[in-house]
Structures are given as C-alpha cells and as structure tokens.
Coordinates of C-alpha atoms in Angstrom, one line a residue:
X1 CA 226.7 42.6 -99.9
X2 CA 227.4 42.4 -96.2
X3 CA 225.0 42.3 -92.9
X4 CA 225.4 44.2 -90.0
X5 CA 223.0 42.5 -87.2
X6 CA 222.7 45.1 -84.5
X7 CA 224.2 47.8 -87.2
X8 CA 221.7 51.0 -85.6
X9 CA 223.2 49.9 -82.4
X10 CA 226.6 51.5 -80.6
X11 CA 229.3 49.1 -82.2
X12 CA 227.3 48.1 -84.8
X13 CA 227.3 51.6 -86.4
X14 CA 230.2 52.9 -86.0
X15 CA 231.0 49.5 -88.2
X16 CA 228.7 50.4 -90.7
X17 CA 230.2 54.2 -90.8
X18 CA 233.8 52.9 -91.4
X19 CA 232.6 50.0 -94.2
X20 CA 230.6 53.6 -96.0
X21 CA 234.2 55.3 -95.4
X22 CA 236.1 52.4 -97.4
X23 CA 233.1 52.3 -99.9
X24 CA 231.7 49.9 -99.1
X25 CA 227.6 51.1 -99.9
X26 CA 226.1 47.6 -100.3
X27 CA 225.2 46.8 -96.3
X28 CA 222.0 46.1 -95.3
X29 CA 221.0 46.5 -91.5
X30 CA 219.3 43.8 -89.3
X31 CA 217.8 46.1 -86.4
X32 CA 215.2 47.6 -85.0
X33 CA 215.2 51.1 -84.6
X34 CA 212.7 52.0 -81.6
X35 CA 211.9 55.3 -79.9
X36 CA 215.0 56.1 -78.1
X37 CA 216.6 57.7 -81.7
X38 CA 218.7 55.2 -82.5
X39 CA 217.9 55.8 -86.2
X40 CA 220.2 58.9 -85.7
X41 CA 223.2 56.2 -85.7
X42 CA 222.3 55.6 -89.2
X43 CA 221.2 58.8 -90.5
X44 CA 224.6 59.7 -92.0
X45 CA 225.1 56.6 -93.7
X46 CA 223.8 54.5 -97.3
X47 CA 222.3 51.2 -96.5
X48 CA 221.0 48.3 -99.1
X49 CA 218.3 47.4 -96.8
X50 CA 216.6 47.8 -92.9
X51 CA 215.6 44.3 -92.0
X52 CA 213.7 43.6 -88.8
X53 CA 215.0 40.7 -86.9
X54 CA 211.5 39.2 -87.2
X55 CA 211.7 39.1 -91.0
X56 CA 215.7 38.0 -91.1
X57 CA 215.2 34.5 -91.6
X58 CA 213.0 35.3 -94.7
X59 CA 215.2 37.8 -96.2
X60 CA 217.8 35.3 -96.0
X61 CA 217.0 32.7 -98.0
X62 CA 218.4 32.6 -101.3
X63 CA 220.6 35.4 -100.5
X64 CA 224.3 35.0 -100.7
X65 CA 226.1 37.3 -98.7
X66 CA 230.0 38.0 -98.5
X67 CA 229.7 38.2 -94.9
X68 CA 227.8 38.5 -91.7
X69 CA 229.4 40.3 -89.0
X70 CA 226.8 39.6 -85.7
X71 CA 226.6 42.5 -83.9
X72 CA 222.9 42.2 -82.5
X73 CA 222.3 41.2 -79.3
X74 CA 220.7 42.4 -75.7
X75 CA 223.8 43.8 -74.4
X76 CA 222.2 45.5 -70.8
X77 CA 224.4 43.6 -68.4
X78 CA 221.4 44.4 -65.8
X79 CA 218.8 42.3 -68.0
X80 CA 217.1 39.9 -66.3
X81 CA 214.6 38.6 -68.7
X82 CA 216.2 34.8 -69.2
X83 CA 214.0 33.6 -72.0
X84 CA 214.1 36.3 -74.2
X85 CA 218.2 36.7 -73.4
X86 CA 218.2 33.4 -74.9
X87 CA 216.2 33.6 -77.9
X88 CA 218.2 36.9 -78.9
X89 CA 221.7 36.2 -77.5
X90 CA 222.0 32.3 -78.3
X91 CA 219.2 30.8 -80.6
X92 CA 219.4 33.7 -83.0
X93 CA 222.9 33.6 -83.1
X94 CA 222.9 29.6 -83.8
X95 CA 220.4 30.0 -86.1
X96 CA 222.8 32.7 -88.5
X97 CA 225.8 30.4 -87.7
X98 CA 224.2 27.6 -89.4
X99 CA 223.2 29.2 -92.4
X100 CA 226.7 30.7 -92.6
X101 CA 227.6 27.2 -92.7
X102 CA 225.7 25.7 -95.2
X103 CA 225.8 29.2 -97.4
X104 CA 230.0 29.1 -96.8
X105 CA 229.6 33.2 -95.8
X106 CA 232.1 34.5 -93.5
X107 CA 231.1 35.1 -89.7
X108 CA 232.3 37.2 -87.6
X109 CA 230.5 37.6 -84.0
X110 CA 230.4 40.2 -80.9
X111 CA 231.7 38.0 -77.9
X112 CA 232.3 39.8 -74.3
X113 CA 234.6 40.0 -71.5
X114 CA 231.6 39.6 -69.3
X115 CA 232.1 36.1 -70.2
X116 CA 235.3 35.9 -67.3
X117 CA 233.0 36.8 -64.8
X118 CA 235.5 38.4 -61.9
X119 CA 238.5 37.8 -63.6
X120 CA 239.6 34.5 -61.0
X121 CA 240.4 32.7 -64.3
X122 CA 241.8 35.5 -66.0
X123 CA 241.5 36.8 -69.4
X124 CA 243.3 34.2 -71.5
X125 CA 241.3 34.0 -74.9
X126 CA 242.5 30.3 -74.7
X127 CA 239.7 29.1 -77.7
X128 CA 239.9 25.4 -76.2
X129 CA 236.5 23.8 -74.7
X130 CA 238.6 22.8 -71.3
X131 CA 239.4 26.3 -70.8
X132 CA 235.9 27.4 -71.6
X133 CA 234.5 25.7 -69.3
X134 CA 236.4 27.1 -66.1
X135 CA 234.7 30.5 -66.8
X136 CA 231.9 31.8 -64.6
X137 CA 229.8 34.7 -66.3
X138 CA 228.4 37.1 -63.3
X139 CA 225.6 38.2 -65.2
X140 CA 223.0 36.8 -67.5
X141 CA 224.0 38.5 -70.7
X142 CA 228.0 37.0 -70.0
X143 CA 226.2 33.7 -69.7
X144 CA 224.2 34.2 -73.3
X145 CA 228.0 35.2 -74.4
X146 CA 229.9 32.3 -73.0
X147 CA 227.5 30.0 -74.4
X148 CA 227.6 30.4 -77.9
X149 CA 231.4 30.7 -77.9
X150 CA 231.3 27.5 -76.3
X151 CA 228.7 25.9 -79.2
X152 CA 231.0 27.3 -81.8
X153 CA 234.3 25.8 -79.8
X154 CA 232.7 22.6 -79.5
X155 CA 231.4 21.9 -83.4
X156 CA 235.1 22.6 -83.8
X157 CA 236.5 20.3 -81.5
X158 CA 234.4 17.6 -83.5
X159 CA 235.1 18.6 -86.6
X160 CA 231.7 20.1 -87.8
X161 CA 231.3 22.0 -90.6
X162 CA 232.0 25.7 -89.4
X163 CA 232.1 28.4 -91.7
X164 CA 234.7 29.3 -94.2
X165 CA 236.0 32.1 -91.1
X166 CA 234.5 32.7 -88.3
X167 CA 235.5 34.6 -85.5
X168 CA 234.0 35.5 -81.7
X169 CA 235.9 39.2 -80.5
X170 CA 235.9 39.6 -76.6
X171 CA 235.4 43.4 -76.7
X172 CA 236.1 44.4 -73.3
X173 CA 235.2 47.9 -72.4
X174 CA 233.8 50.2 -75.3
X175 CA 233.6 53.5 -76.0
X176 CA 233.1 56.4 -78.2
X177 CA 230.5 58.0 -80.4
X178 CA 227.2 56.6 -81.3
X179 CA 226.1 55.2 -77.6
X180 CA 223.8 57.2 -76.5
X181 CA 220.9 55.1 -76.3
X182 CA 222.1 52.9 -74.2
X183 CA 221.4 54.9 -70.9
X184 CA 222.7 53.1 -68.3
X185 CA 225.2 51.1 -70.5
X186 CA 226.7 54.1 -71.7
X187 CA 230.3 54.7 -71.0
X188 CA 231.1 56.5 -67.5
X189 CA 232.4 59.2 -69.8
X190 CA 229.8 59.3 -72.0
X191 CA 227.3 59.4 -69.2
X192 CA 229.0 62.0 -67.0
X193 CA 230.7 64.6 -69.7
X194 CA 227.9 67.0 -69.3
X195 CA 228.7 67.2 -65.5
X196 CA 232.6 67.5 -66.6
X197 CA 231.7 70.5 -69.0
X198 CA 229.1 72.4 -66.6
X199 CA 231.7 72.3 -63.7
X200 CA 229.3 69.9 -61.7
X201 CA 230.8 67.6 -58.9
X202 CA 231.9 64.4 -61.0
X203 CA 230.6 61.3 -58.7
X204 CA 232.4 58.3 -59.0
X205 CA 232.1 54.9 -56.9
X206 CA 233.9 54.0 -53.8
X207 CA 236.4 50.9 -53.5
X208 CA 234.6 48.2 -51.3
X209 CA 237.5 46.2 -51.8
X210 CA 240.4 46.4 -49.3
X211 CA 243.6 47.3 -51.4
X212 CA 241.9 48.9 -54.2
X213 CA 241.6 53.2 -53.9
X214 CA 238.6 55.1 -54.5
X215 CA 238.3 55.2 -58.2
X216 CA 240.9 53.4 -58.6
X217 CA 238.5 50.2 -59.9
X218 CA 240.5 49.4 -63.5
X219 CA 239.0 48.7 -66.4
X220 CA 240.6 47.8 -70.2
X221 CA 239.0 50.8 -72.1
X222 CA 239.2 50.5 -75.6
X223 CA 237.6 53.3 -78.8
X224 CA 235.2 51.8 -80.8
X225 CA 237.4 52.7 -83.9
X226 CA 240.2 50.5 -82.8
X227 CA 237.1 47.4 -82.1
X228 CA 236.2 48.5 -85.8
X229 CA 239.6 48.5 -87.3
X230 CA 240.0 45.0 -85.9
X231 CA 236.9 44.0 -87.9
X232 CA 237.9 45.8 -90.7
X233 CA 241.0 43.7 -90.9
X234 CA 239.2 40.4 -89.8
X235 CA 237.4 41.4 -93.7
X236 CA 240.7 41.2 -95.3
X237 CA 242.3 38.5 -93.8
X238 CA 239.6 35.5 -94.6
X239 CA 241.8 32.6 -94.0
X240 CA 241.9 33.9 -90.1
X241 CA 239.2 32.6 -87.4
X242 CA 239.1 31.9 -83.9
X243 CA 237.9 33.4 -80.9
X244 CA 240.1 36.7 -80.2
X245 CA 240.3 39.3 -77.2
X246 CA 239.6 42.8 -78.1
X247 CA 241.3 44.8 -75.9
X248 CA 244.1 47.4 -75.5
X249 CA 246.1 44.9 -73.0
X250 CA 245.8 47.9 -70.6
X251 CA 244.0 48.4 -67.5
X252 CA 243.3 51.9 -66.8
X253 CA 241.4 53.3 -63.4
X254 CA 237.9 55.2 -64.2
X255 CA 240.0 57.9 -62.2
X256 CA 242.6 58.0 -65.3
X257 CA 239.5 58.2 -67.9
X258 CA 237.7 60.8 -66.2
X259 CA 241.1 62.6 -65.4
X260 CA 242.1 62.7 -69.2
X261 CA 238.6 64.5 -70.0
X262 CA 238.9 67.2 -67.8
X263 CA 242.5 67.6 -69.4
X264 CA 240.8 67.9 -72.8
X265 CA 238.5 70.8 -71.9
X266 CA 240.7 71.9 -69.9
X267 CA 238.9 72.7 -66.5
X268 CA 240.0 71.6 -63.1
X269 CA 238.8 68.0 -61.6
X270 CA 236.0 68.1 -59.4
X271 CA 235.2 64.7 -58.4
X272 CA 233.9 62.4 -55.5
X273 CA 233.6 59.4 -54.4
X274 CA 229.9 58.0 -53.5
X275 CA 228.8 54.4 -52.3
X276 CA 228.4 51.7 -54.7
X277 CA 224.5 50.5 -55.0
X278 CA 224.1 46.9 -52.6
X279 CA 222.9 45.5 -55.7
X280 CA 225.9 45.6 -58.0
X281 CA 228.6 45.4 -55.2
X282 CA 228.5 41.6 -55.4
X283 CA 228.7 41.2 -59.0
X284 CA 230.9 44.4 -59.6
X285 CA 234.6 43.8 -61.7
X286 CA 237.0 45.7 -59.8
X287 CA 239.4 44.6 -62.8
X288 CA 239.6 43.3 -66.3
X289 CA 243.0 43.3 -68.9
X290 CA 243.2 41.4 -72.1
X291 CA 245.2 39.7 -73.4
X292 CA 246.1 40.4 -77.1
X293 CA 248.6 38.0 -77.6
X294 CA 246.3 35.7 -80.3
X295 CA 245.1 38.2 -82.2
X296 CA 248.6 39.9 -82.6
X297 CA 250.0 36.3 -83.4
X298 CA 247.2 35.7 -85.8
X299 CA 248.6 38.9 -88.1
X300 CA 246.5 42.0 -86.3
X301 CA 249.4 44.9 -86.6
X302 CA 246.6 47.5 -86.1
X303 CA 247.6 48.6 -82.6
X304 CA 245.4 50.5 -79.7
X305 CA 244.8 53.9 -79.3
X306 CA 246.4 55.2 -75.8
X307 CA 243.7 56.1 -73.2
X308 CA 244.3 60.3 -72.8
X309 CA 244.5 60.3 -76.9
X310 CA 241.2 58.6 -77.2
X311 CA 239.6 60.0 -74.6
X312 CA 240.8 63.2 -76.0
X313 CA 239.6 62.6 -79.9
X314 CA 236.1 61.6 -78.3
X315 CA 235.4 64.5 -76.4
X316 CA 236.5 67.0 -78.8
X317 CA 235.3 65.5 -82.1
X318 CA 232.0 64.4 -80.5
X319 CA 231.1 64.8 -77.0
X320 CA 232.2 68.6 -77.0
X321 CA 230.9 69.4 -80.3
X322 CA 227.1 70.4 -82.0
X323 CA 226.9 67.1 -82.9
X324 CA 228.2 63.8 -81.7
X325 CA 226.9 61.6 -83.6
X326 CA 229.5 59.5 -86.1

C-alpha cells in the first residue's frame, strides 16, 4: 500500500494516474477534496482509501505502508496566512517524517525551487546544511519549503535515525494536465490557452529589469510526467535518498512556451506585453535553471521532455481536447 498526501491535487494526481497505469491499485489518498472539482483529478482512477488530513494521524497507526510519497501542501506562492503555512507545510510534514522513521517506510517529499529565492545563490541542490543556509526564500510558502529540507539535512548531519530513503525533489516549474484548480497557480499556458485558441490578444508581462526583453523572463518548465517518472524511479531505486533538483536543466522564456502553443494549433501569435502588478515586481524571478547533475549521478537515466514537444503533447492530448483531465 502506498500514500499519496496531496494525491487530488495537480502533481499529486497525475502520480496517482501513472502508479494505476503500472498497477499499482492499492493507494490510498490523504486530501481534501473541496468545491473547486478537484475530485475530477481522481475520478478516473481506483483508490484503497480517501483520508482527510484531519483523520491521517489516526489512520496511521498500526498501518505499515511501503511508502509515503508527500505531496500535500499549501502550494499558493501568494499565501500569506503564516500559522496555518506552518502547520500544513512544516509540522505536518515533521510529523509523517517521524513516523516514517520509526515505521522504516520509504519517504519521498515535494520540495521547491521557491526555496532559492531570486536565484543570487543559484540552483545548486548542494544537500549540505552550510549551503542551506545561504538560501533566501522570497515568499512564505519557499520559506515552509526551505525549512523542512533543512530539518531533514540537519537530523542527517547528526546522525539521526532518518528513514530507510528519503528524498526532498526541487520541482521547479510544473505543468500539464490536472491543474486546474489552482486558478492563479496555474501554468501561464494553462491559464491563457483559451485566449490562444479563440484568437484573443495573448497578454504577457513586461521586463522591469534592464537587459532582460519583454517576455523574455526564463523559466525551467518541466511536464508533470517527467516530475512523475522521476518518482516512479525514486520507487525502484530504494537504496537512493537525498535532496534532488527536478528540473529539465533548461531555461526557457514564457515567450518560447506560449510560442510553441500557437505552433501546435497552428494559428498566428497574437501577443502583448502589459505591466507587471507593483505587488509582485519586487519578489518576481526573472530566472531559474536546475541543475540535474545529482540526480543523473545518483542513477536517474529518465531524461526531460523538450519544451515545443511537451507543450505540444499538452495541448493536443488535453488542453485542446473534450476533456483534459488525466
């Protein structure tokens, strides 16, 4: 039996969809479902169990699970609610990390690249407490991020019981089917294809940044199914843990992503270029890259889907089709 925490949500089911794929029928969901359809994430799949995260603690104990793979979390980078970012983000996540411990269950978690802030150290998954430390999360929910990495680096760096494999991904910029309830958190592409398709005037945000073009701001875009197949392979390769970067190693322009839909549908580009909002120019990434060198040393031989061929399998599979959901 495996647990999906967050497993309704964007990453969390297209995880759940590719374990179903393999077979793999005995998962059980920690979630909660809502209003905004998010149940629709799930509604093609078989699931053991729907646990509320209120009641995960109880449904725990006594269980023995071959894994937990920590998905869950408030993910809105906007979120400003400190408290409860905490008891979601970091005490929850302590909480399953100790009882992977002392239940010897594999644990794989959701980090962030929101945890390197602007990018000023770069984006060196460097799994060391020093180098930890020099990062500056912009945001609150990078903080939550940054934090727990840090808790699980430093138990190492004693030499506290961890569990048998455990693993913290850095998924840098996300895509693909199954996130549309995240309104604002969508992907650009995800939010604006139904401009692209009706032939509306594509907006995109201006550079406030001297040297860096009009929608030329770069981002490392990665499918969901390549974040999945690292997971997938995480799985099969228990004697591998550490804190990994999930990324394509390439940074693309918003430009180049919105560029490759049109190409898909094959209409002409209509886009321009409006003023960023005051209240995210000062916190905005103009640039983030992995680097994949850890996981590819560690045995990951997976590879990364080039931008135009995902972009393209997205829109027509899903985005561009009666129904997108995975």
């Amino acid at each position: 039996m495996l647990l999906v925490t967050g497993g309704a949500g964007f990453i969390g089911s297209n995880l759940v969809a590719a374990l179903n794929d393999a077979g793999q029928t005995d998962v059980v969901v920690c979630d909660t479902l809502g209003s905004e359809g998010k149940w629709r994430n799930l509604a093609k799949r078989q699931l053991a169990d729907v646990v509320p995260p209120s009641e995960l603690a109880e449904w725990l104990r006594g269980r023995r699970l071959d894994a937990v793979l920590h998905m869950g979390a408030i993910s809105a980078t906007t979120v400003t609610d400190g408290d409860l970012v905490m008891e979601r983000n970091f005490r929850s996540s302590l909480q399953l990390l100790d009882w992977c411990t002392a239940n010897l269950t594999p644990f794989i978690y959701a980090s962030s690249a929101a945890t390197y802030g602007d990018g000023a150290q770069g984006f060196d998954d460097d799994p060391s407490l020093a180098a930890l430390k020099t990062l500056r999360p912009m945001n609150l929910y990078g903080w939550s991020k940054h934090l727990f990495d840090m808790a699980v680096a430093a138990r190492a760096a004693r030499g506290e019981r961890l569990p048998p494999q455990y693993a913290g991904l850095k998924f840098f910029n996300v895509f693909g089917p199954n996130e549309y309830h995240k309104g604002s958190m969508m992907s650009v592409l995800t939010r604006r294809f139904d401009d692209i398709k009706a032939g509306r005037t594509l907006q995109l945000f201006k550079s406030h940044r001297e040297g860096i073009a009009d929608g030329d701001q770069r981002r490392d875009f990665i499918h969901v199914d390549d974040v999945v197949r690292v997971m997938l392979w995480l799985l099969a390769s228990p004697s591998v843990s550490g804190l990994f970067n999930v990324g394509t190693g390439q940074a693309r322009s918003f430009k180049d992503m919105m560029l490759a839909a049109y190409a898909t549908i094959g209409t002409t580009p209509r886009i321009e270029y409006v003023d960023m909002p005051e209240a995210i120019r000062g916190s905005y990434q103009y640039f983030t890259q992995s680097k994949v060198d850890r996981l590819v040393a560690a045995g990951y031989n997976g590879g990364f889907t080039p931008l135009e061929d995902a972009v393209a399998g997205y829109v027509r599979d899903y985005l561009d089709s009666a129904d997108r959901f995975r």
